CSV table of C-alpha atoms in Angstrom, one decimal:
chain,number,residue,atom,x,y,z
A,1,ASN,CA,2.2,-36.3,3.7
A,2,SER,CA,5.1,-35.8,0.8
A,3,ILE,CA,6.0,-32.4,-1.2
A,4,ARG,CA,7.0,-33.0,-4.5
A,5,GLN,CA,10.9,-31.9,-5.0
A,6,ASP,CA,10.0,-29.7,-8.4
A,7,GLU,CA,7.6,-27.6,-6.4
A,8,ILE,CA,10.2,-26.6,-3.9
A,9,THR,CA,11.7,-22.3,-4.5
A,10,PRO,CA,14.5,-21.5,-3.0
A,11,GLY,CA,13.7,-18.4,-1.0
A,12,ASN,CA,15.6,-15.2,-1.5
A,13,ARG,CA,18.4,-13.1,0.9
A,14,GLY,CA,19.6,-9.7,0.9
A,15,ASP,CA,21.4,-7.7,2.7
A,16,GLU,CA,21.1,-3.7,3.0
A,17,LEU,CA,23.5,-1.3,5.3
A,18,SER,CA,22.6,2.4,5.2
A,19,PHE,CA,24.4,5.7,7.0
A,20,TYR,CA,21.3,9.0,7.3
A,21,ALA,CA,23.5,12.1,8.3
A,22,GLY,CA,21.7,15.2,8.9
A,23,ASN,CA,21.4,18.9,9.9
A,24,GLU,CA,18.3,21.1,10.9
A,25,ILE,CA,19.2,24.9,10.1
A,26,ASP,CA,17.2,27.5,11.9
A,27,LEU,CA,17.9,30.6,9.4
A,28,SER,CA,16.0,33.4,11.1
A,29,SER,CA,12.4,32.4,13.7
A,30,SER,CA,10.3,31.7,11.4
A,31,PHE,CA,12.2,30.3,8.7
A,32,THR,CA,13.7,26.6,9.0
A,33,LEU,CA,16.1,24.4,7.0
A,34,SER,CA,16.1,21.0,6.9
A,35,ILE,CA,19.4,18.5,4.9
A,36,GLY,CA,20.0,15.3,5.0
A,37,GLY,CA,21.2,12.3,3.2
A,38,ARG,CA,21.1,8.7,3.6
A,39,LEU,CA,23.4,6.3,2.2
A,40,THR,CA,22.4,2.0,0.9
A,41,LEU,CA,24.4,-0.5,0.0
A,42,TYR,CA,22.6,-3.5,-0.8
A,43,HIS,CA,24.4,-7.5,-2.0
A,44,GLN,CA,22.0,-10.7,-3.1
A,45,LYS,CA,23.9,-13.3,-1.2
A,46,GLY,CA,22.8,-16.5,-2.3
A,47,SER,CA,22.1,-19.3,-2.0
A,48,ALA,CA,20.7,-19.3,-6.1
A,49,THR,CA,21.0,-20.1,-9.3
A,50,ILE,CA,20.6,-17.1,-11.8
A,51,TYR,CA,20.5,-18.0,-15.5
A,52,GLU,CA,21.4,-16.2,-18.1
A,53,TYR,CA,19.3,-15.7,-21.5
A,54,MET,CA,19.9,-14.8,-25.0
A,55,GLU,CA,20.8,-11.5,-26.5
A,56,ASN,CA,18.2,-9.4,-28.2
A,57,GLU,CA,15.2,-11.0,-26.9
A,58,PRO,CA,13.0,-11.5,-24.3
A,59,ILE,CA,13.2,-13.2,-21.4
A,60,THR,CA,11.0,-16.5,-21.5
A,61,LEU,CA,11.2,-19.7,-20.0
A,62,GLY,CA,12.1,-21.4,-23.2
A,63,SER,CA,15.2,-18.7,-23.3
A,64,ALA,CA,17.4,-19.5,-21.5
A,65,VAL,CA,21.1,-20.7,-22.2
A,66,ASP,CA,23.2,-21.2,-19.5
A,67,SER,CA,23.5,-20.5,-15.1
A,68,THR,CA,25.7,-19.7,-13.0
A,69,VAL,CA,25.0,-21.4,-9.3
A,70,TYR,CA,26.0,-19.6,-6.7
A,71,SER,CA,26.5,-21.7,-2.9
A,72,SER,CA,25.5,-19.5,0.3
A,73,GLY,CA,26.6,-16.0,1.5
A,74,ASP,CA,28.4,-15.7,-1.6
A,75,ASN,CA,27.5,-12.2,-3.7
A,76,ILE,CA,25.6,-12.2,-6.9
A,77,VAL,CA,24.6,-8.0,-7.7
A,78,SER,CA,25.3,-5.3,-5.9
A,79,TYR,CA,23.1,-2.0,-5.5
A,80,ARG,CA,24.1,1.4,-3.7
A,81,GLY,CA,22.0,4.7,-4.1
A,82,PHE,CA,21.9,8.3,-2.6
A,83,GLU,CA,18.8,9.3,-1.8
A,84,PRO,CA,18.7,13.0,0.1
A,85,ARG,CA,16.6,14.4,1.5
A,86,LEU,CA,15.7,18.1,1.6
A,87,SER,CA,12.8,20.7,3.6
A,88,ALA,CA,12.2,24.4,3.9
A,89,SER,CA,9.3,26.0,6.6
A,90,TYR,CA,8.3,29.4,6.8
A,91,THR,CA,5.9,29.9,9.4
A,92,ILE,CA,3.7,32.3,8.6
A,93,GLY,CA,2.2,34.2,12.2
A,94,THR,CA,1.1,32.4,14.7
A,95,ASN,CA,-1.3,29.9,13.7
A,96,GLN,CA,0.2,29.3,9.5
A,97,SER,CA,2.9,27.4,8.0
A,98,VAL,CA,4.6,25.9,4.3
A,99,LYS,CA,6.4,23.6,3.2
A,100,VAL,CA,8.3,22.2,0.8
A,101,SER,CA,10.4,19.3,0.9
A,102,TYR,CA,11.9,16.5,-1.5
A,103,ASN,CA,13.4,13.1,-1.4
A,104,ARG,CA,14.4,10.1,-3.1
A,105,SER,CA,14.2,6.3,-1.5
A,106,LYS,CA,15.1,3.5,-2.2
A,107,GLN,CA,13.3,0.4,-2.3
A,108,TYR,CA,14.8,-3.3,-2.5
A,109,ILE,CA,12.6,-5.4,-1.2
A,110,HIS,CA,9.2,-6.1,-3.9
A,111,GLN,CA,5.7,-7.2,-2.9
A,112,LEU,CA,4.3,-9.3,-5.6
A,113,SER,CA,1.1,-9.1,-5.3
A,114,ASN,CA,-1.3,-11.9,-6.6
A,115,SER,CA,-5.5,-10.4,-6.0
A,116,THR,CA,-6.7,-12.1,-9.7
A,117,THR,CA,-7.1,-15.9,-7.4
A,118,PRO,CA,-9.4,-17.4,-5.4
A,119,THR,CA,-7.1,-17.1,-2.4
A,120,PRO,CA,-5.3,-13.9,-2.4
A,121,ALA,CA,-1.4,-13.9,-1.7
A,122,ASP,CA,1.4,-12.6,-1.7
A,123,LEU,CA,6.0,-13.0,-2.8
A,124,TRP,CA,8.3,-10.5,-1.4
A,125,GLN,CA,11.2,-11.0,-3.3
A,126,VAL,CA,14.7,-8.8,-3.4
A,127,SER,CA,15.9,-7.1,-6.5
A,128,THR,CA,18.2,-9.9,-8.0
A,129,PRO,CA,20.3,-9.3,-11.0
A,130,TYR,CA,16.9,-8.7,-13.4
A,131,ILE,CA,15.6,-6.9,-11.2
A,132,PRO,CA,16.4,-3.4,-9.7
A,133,PRO,CA,15.8,-1.8,-6.7
A,134,GLN,CA,12.7,1.3,-7.5
A,135,GLN,CA,13.1,4.7,-6.5
A,136,SER,CA,10.8,6.8,-5.5
A,137,ASP,CA,11.3,10.7,-6.3
A,138,SER,CA,8.9,12.6,-4.4
A,139,TYR,CA,8.4,16.6,-4.7
A,140,THR,CA,5.9,18.1,-1.9
A,141,LEU,CA,3.8,21.7,-1.6
A,142,GLY,CA,1.8,22.0,2.1
A,143,TYR,CA,-0.1,25.0,3.5
A,144,TYR,CA,-1.1,24.2,8.1
A,145,ARG,CA,-3.2,26.4,9.9
A,146,GLN,CA,-4.5,26.8,13.2
A,147,PHE,CA,-7.3,29.0,14.1
A,148,SER,CA,-10.6,29.1,16.7
A,149,ASP,CA,-7.4,28.8,19.7
A,150,ASN,CA,-6.3,25.9,18.6
A,151,ASP,CA,-9.0,24.3,18.7
A,152,PHE,CA,-8.7,22.9,15.1
A,153,GLU,CA,-6.0,21.9,13.0
A,154,SER,CA,-6.3,22.2,8.6
A,155,SER,CA,-3.6,21.5,6.0
A,156,VAL,CA,-3.5,21.3,2.2
A,157,GLU,CA,-0.6,19.2,0.4
A,158,ILE,CA,0.2,18.4,-2.9
A,159,TYR,CA,2.4,16.1,-4.3
A,160,TYR,CA,4.2,14.4,-7.7
A,161,ARG,CA,6.2,11.1,-7.7
A,162,ASP,CA,8.0,10.0,-10.7
A,163,LEU,CA,8.6,6.1,-10.3
A,164,GLN,CA,11.6,3.8,-10.9
A,165,ASN,CA,11.9,0.6,-12.0
A,166,LEU,CA,8.2,-0.7,-10.5
A,167,VAL,CA,7.4,-5.1,-10.6
A,168,ASP,CA,4.4,-5.4,-13.2
A,169,TYR,CA,3.4,-9.2,-14.5
A,170,ARG,CA,2.9,-10.2,-17.4
A,171,ASP,CA,-0.5,-11.4,-19.2
A,172,PHE,CA,-0.5,-14.8,-17.7
A,173,ALA,CA,2.1,-14.5,-15.3
A,174,ARG,CA,2.8,-17.3,-12.6
A,175,LEU,CA,4.1,-15.9,-9.9
A,176,PHE,CA,3.3,-19.0,-7.9
A,177,MET,CA,5.9,-21.8,-7.2
A,178,ASN,CA,8.6,-20.0,-10.1
A,179,PRO,CA,12.0,-19.7,-9.7
A,180,ARG,CA,12.3,-17.2,-12.3
A,181,LEU,CA,10.5,-14.8,-11.6
A,182,GLU,CA,12.0,-12.4,-13.6
A,183,THR,CA,10.2,-14.7,-16.5
A,184,ALA,CA,7.0,-13.4,-14.9
A,185,ILE,CA,7.8,-10.0,-14.0
A,186,MET,CA,9.2,-7.0,-15.8
A,187,PRO,CA,10.0,-2.9,-14.6
A,188,ALA,CA,7.6,-0.4,-15.4
A,189,LYS,CA,8.2,3.4,-14.8
A,190,GLY,CA,5.6,5.1,-13.4
A,191,ARG,CA,3.5,8.0,-11.9
A,192,SER,CA,1.9,10.0,-8.9
A,193,HIS,CA,0.0,12.8,-8.6
A,194,GLY,CA,-2.2,14.1,-5.7
A,195,ILE,CA,-4.0,16.6,-3.1
A,196,GLU,CA,-4.4,15.5,0.6
A,197,THR,CA,-6.5,17.8,3.1
A,198,SER,CA,-7.7,17.3,6.6
A,199,ILE,CA,-9.3,19.7,9.1
A,200,GLN,CA,-8.6,17.9,13.2
A,201,LYS,CA,-10.2,19.2,15.9
A,202,ASN,CA,-8.6,18.9,19.0
A,203,SER,CA,-11.1,20.0,22.1
A,204,GLY,CA,-14.6,20.8,23.1
A,205,LYS,CA,-17.1,17.3,23.6
A,206,TRP,CA,-16.9,15.9,20.2
A,207,THR,CA,-13.5,15.5,18.6
A,208,GLY,CA,-12.1,14.5,15.2
A,209,GLN,CA,-11.0,15.0,11.7
A,210,LEU,CA,-11.7,14.4,8.6
A,211,SER,CA,-9.7,13.6,5.7
A,212,TYR,CA,-9.9,13.4,2.0
A,213,SER,CA,-7.4,12.8,-0.8
A,214,TYR,CA,-7.6,12.6,-4.7
A,215,SER,CA,-5.0,10.6,-5.8
A,216,ARG,CA,-4.3,8.8,-9.4
A,217,THR,CA,-0.6,7.0,-10.1
A,218,PHE,CA,-0.2,5.3,-13.0
A,219,ALA,CA,2.1,3.2,-15.1
A,220,ARG,CA,4.9,2.1,-18.1
A,221,THR,CA,6.4,-0.6,-19.7
A,222,GLU,CA,8.7,0.7,-22.7
A,223,ASN,CA,11.1,-2.0,-24.4
A,224,GLU,CA,11.3,-3.5,-27.3
A,225,TYR,CA,9.0,-6.4,-27.4
A,226,PRO,CA,5.5,-6.9,-28.3
A,227,GLU,CA,5.2,-9.7,-25.9
A,228,THR,CA,6.6,-8.1,-23.1
A,229,THR,CA,4.9,-5.0,-23.7
A,230,ILE,CA,1.7,-3.7,-21.4
A,231,ASN,CA,-1.3,-1.0,-23.1
A,232,SER,CA,0.9,-0.9,-26.6
A,233,GLY,CA,3.4,1.0,-23.6
A,234,ASN,CA,0.5,3.5,-23.1
A,235,TRP,CA,0.1,4.3,-19.6
A,236,TYR,CA,-2.4,2.7,-17.3
A,237,PRO,CA,-3.6,3.1,-14.5
A,238,ALA,CA,-1.3,1.0,-12.3
A,239,ASP,CA,-2.6,-1.6,-9.5
A,240,PHE,CA,-2.7,0.2,-6.1
A,241,ASP,CA,-4.4,3.4,-8.4
A,242,GLN,CA,-7.4,4.5,-5.7
A,243,PRO,CA,-9.0,8.1,-6.5
A,244,HIS,CA,-10.8,8.8,-3.7
A,245,SER,CA,-9.8,7.9,-0.6
A,246,LEU,CA,-12.5,10.3,2.0
A,247,PHE,CA,-11.8,9.0,5.8
A,248,LEU,CA,-14.4,10.1,8.9
A,249,SER,CA,-13.4,10.0,12.2
A,250,ALA,CA,-15.6,11.0,15.9
A,251,VAL,CA,-15.5,10.8,19.2
A,252,ARG,CA,-18.1,12.0,21.7
A,253,GLN,CA,-16.8,12.2,25.5
A,254,LEU,CA,-19.7,11.3,27.7
A,255,GLY,CA,-18.7,11.3,31.2
A,256,ASP,CA,-14.7,11.2,33.0
A,257,LYS,CA,-14.0,8.5,30.1
A,258,SER,CA,-16.6,7.3,28.9
A,259,ALA,CA,-17.5,7.5,25.5
A,260,PHE,CA,-19.1,7.2,21.8
A,261,SER,CA,-17.0,6.8,18.7
A,262,PHE,CA,-17.6,6.0,14.9
A,263,ASN,CA,-14.9,5.7,12.2
A,264,PHE,CA,-16.3,5.9,8.7
A,265,THR,CA,-13.7,4.7,5.7
A,266,TRP,CA,-14.6,5.4,1.7
A,267,ARG,CA,-11.9,4.4,-0.7
A,268,SER,CA,-12.2,3.7,-4.7
A,269,GLY,CA,-12.3,0.7,-5.4
A,270,ARG,CA,-8.6,-1.4,-7.3
A,271,PRO,CA,-8.3,-1.2,-11.0
A,272,ILE,CA,-8.0,-4.8,-12.8
A,273,THR,CA,-8.1,-5.9,-16.0
A,274,SER,CA,-11.7,-7.4,-16.2
A,275,LEU,CA,-12.5,-9.7,-19.2
A,276,ALA,CA,-14.5,-7.7,-21.8
A,277,SER,CA,-15.8,-10.8,-25.2
A,278,GLY,CA,-14.5,-13.8,-25.6
A,279,TYR,CA,-15.7,-16.5,-28.6
A,280,VAL,CA,-16.0,-20.7,-29.0
A,281,ASP,CA,-13.7,-21.5,-31.5
A,282,THR,CA,-14.2,-25.2,-33.1
A,283,GLY,CA,-15.0,-26.3,-29.9
A,284,THR,CA,-12.8,-24.5,-27.5
A,285,THR,CA,-13.7,-21.1,-25.4
A,286,VAL,CA,-11.6,-17.6,-25.9
A,287,PRO,CA,-11.8,-15.1,-24.0
A,288,LEU,CA,-10.8,-12.3,-24.6
A,289,PHE,CA,-10.4,-9.5,-21.6
A,290,SER,CA,-9.5,-5.8,-22.2
A,291,GLU,CA,-7.0,-3.4,-21.8
A,292,ARG,CA,-4.6,-3.7,-18.3
A,293,ASN,CA,-6.7,-2.0,-16.3
A,294,GLN,CA,-9.0,-1.2,-17.4
A,295,SER,CA,-12.0,-2.0,-15.0
A,296,ARG,CA,-12.2,-1.0,-11.2
A,297,ILE,CA,-13.8,-3.5,-8.0
A,298,PRO,CA,-16.4,-1.2,-6.0
A,299,ASP,CA,-15.9,1.3,-4.2
A,300,TYR,CA,-15.4,-0.3,-0.6
A,301,ILE,CA,-16.7,1.0,2.3
A,302,ARG,CA,-17.0,1.1,5.9
A,303,LEU,CA,-18.9,2.6,8.8
A,304,ASP,CA,-17.3,1.4,12.6
A,305,VAL,CA,-19.0,1.8,16.4
A,306,SER,CA,-17.8,2.4,19.6
A,307,PHE,CA,-18.3,2.4,22.7
A,308,THR,CA,-16.9,3.2,25.9
A,309,ILE,CA,-18.7,2.8,29.4
A,310,ALA,CA,-16.7,3.6,32.7
A,311,ASP,CA,-16.4,6.7,34.9
A,312,ASN,CA,-16.3,4.2,38.4
A,313,ILE,CA,-18.8,1.1,37.2
A,314,TRP,CA,-17.9,-1.2,40.8
A,315,LYS,CA,-18.1,3.4,42.5
A,316,ASN,CA,-21.2,1.8,44.9
A,317,ARG,CA,-19.0,-1.5,45.7
A,318,THR,CA,-16.0,-0.4,47.8
A,319,PRO,CA,-16.9,2.4,50.1
A,320,ASP,CA,-12.9,3.1,50.5
A,321,PRO,CA,-12.6,5.4,47.1
A,322,ASP,CA,-8.2,5.3,47.4
A,323,LYS,CA,-9.1,0.8,46.9
A,324,ARG,CA,-11.9,1.1,44.5
A,325,ARG,CA,-10.7,-0.5,41.1
A,326,GLU,CA,-11.2,1.8,37.7
A,327,ASP,CA,-12.4,-0.5,34.8
A,328,SER,CA,-15.0,0.1,31.1
A,329,VAL,CA,-16.6,-2.0,29.4
A,330,ASN,CA,-15.7,-0.8,25.5
A,331,ILE,CA,-18.6,-2.6,23.2
A,332,THR,CA,-18.0,-1.9,18.9
A,333,LEU,CA,-19.9,-2.9,16.1
A,334,TYR,CA,-17.5,-3.3,13.4
A,335,ASN,CA,-18.8,-2.9,9.4
A,336,VAL,CA,-22.4,-1.7,11.0
A,337,LEU,CA,-23.4,-1.4,7.4
A,338,GLY,CA,-23.0,-5.1,6.7
A,339,ARG,CA,-21.0,-4.6,3.5
A,340,ALA,CA,-19.3,-6.7,1.7
A,341,ASN,CA,-16.7,-5.0,0.2
A,342,ALA,CA,-15.1,-6.9,-2.4
A,343,PHE,CA,-11.2,-7.6,-1.5
A,344,SER,CA,-10.1,-9.3,-4.9
A,345,VAL,CA,-12.1,-10.4,-8.1
A,346,PHE,CA,-11.5,-13.2,-10.4
A,347,TYR,CA,-12.9,-15.4,-13.0
A,348,GLN,CA,-14.0,-18.4,-13.4
A,349,ARG,CA,-16.2,-20.5,-15.4
A,350,PRO,CA,-19.8,-22.3,-14.2
A,351,ASP,CA,-21.0,-25.4,-14.9
A,352,LEU,CA,-22.4,-25.0,-19.0
A,353,ALA,CA,-20.8,-21.3,-19.1
A,354,VAL,CA,-19.8,-20.1,-23.0
A,355,LEU,CA,-17.2,-18.0,-21.0
A,356,PRO,CA,-16.3,-17.4,-17.2
A,357,GLY,CA,-17.8,-15.1,-15.1
A,358,ALA,CA,-16.7,-12.2,-13.1
A,359,PHE,CA,-16.3,-13.4,-8.5
A,360,LYS,CA,-16.0,-10.7,-6.0
A,361,LEU,CA,-14.4,-12.7,-2.8
A,362,SER,CA,-15.3,-10.6,1.0
A,363,VAL,CA,-13.4,-11.8,3.8
A,364,LEU,CA,-15.4,-9.9,5.6
A,365,GLY,CA,-18.9,-9.5,5.3
A,366,ALA,CA,-21.7,-8.8,7.8
A,367,VAL,CA,-21.2,-7.0,10.9
A,368,ILE,CA,-19.1,-8.2,13.6
A,369,PRO,CA,-20.2,-7.4,17.4
A,370,SER,CA,-17.4,-7.5,20.0
A,371,ILE,CA,-17.3,-6.7,23.5
A,372,THR,CA,-13.9,-5.8,26.0
A,373,TYR,CA,-13.5,-5.6,29.9
A,374,ASN,CA,-10.8,-3.7,31.0
A,375,PHE,CA,-10.3,-3.3,34.6
A,376,ARG,CA,-7.0,-1.9,37.2
A,377,TYR,CA,-6.7,-2.0,41.6
């Protein structure tokens, strides 16, 4: 098997160095202040070819006017950033506390996901002259409480994040085998807010946790070129916007080491850009898509159950208790409901069809049993 030379795209390399310092100060028996900061230094390294594009024009494959070739180890571009972190915690009595925090973080590597094809895959791209590092400023306020002699723990947190230099895709972007990804993506700004609640039971025959979160994340592109602007510059749901998320886990102790447990997960489907309509013009089918991320894939729902049988299975087979082996058998049923959760939705045109149809890709769509035997002498 041979690989065509024009199908080989070079890898990308970036070096990051970081320094962190912090301190926790007890201002009183109830009030604690934590301060810190992180300094990051980043360099994109060769080998690479960096293109220059026409001024006052959108970056496209055809707008390159020059290029610079960097050898292995050459410094291409540098970024630096300071990431302050501040949090304060105030204890109320013996079982309540309130915490407020702020932190800034920078990310110099970007995950590019192509989930609109039958075989979704991810690319990892370091920051370049055209792809600056992402930045997040997060603000959090939380209330925490223990009750019933610490048998239960509960928490409520609200947060807001300001996001800069998110990576989003142009319409009909080609990501794979594209040596100039700056022609397929563009920077965007974002904002995220939400509330997270949780209650946990720590003792008794039944233990477990119930958590629920409501969160929204929106993005917006801002530039002067209509062809590289999404939804006319208006806010739209980001690719990872999933408003509702519910998780329930419980464990029922059966004897000293045997137990029955289950986990239930439900979360909203992520946004997609759907096919809205289409028409035929002189024998050519022209599909019309909705605005970016105005539809969603189906909700994700999964139930897993597990049963562990232990409590010295071999007790009656070995008369000497000092030499008896410890063992257990675990039986698990993954996806008990047999739900074919959608990993992605893609469009293909069936034979003789005028418009493409939507197809759901499910990675695991059946009940998956497993059995594990553990033993120790």
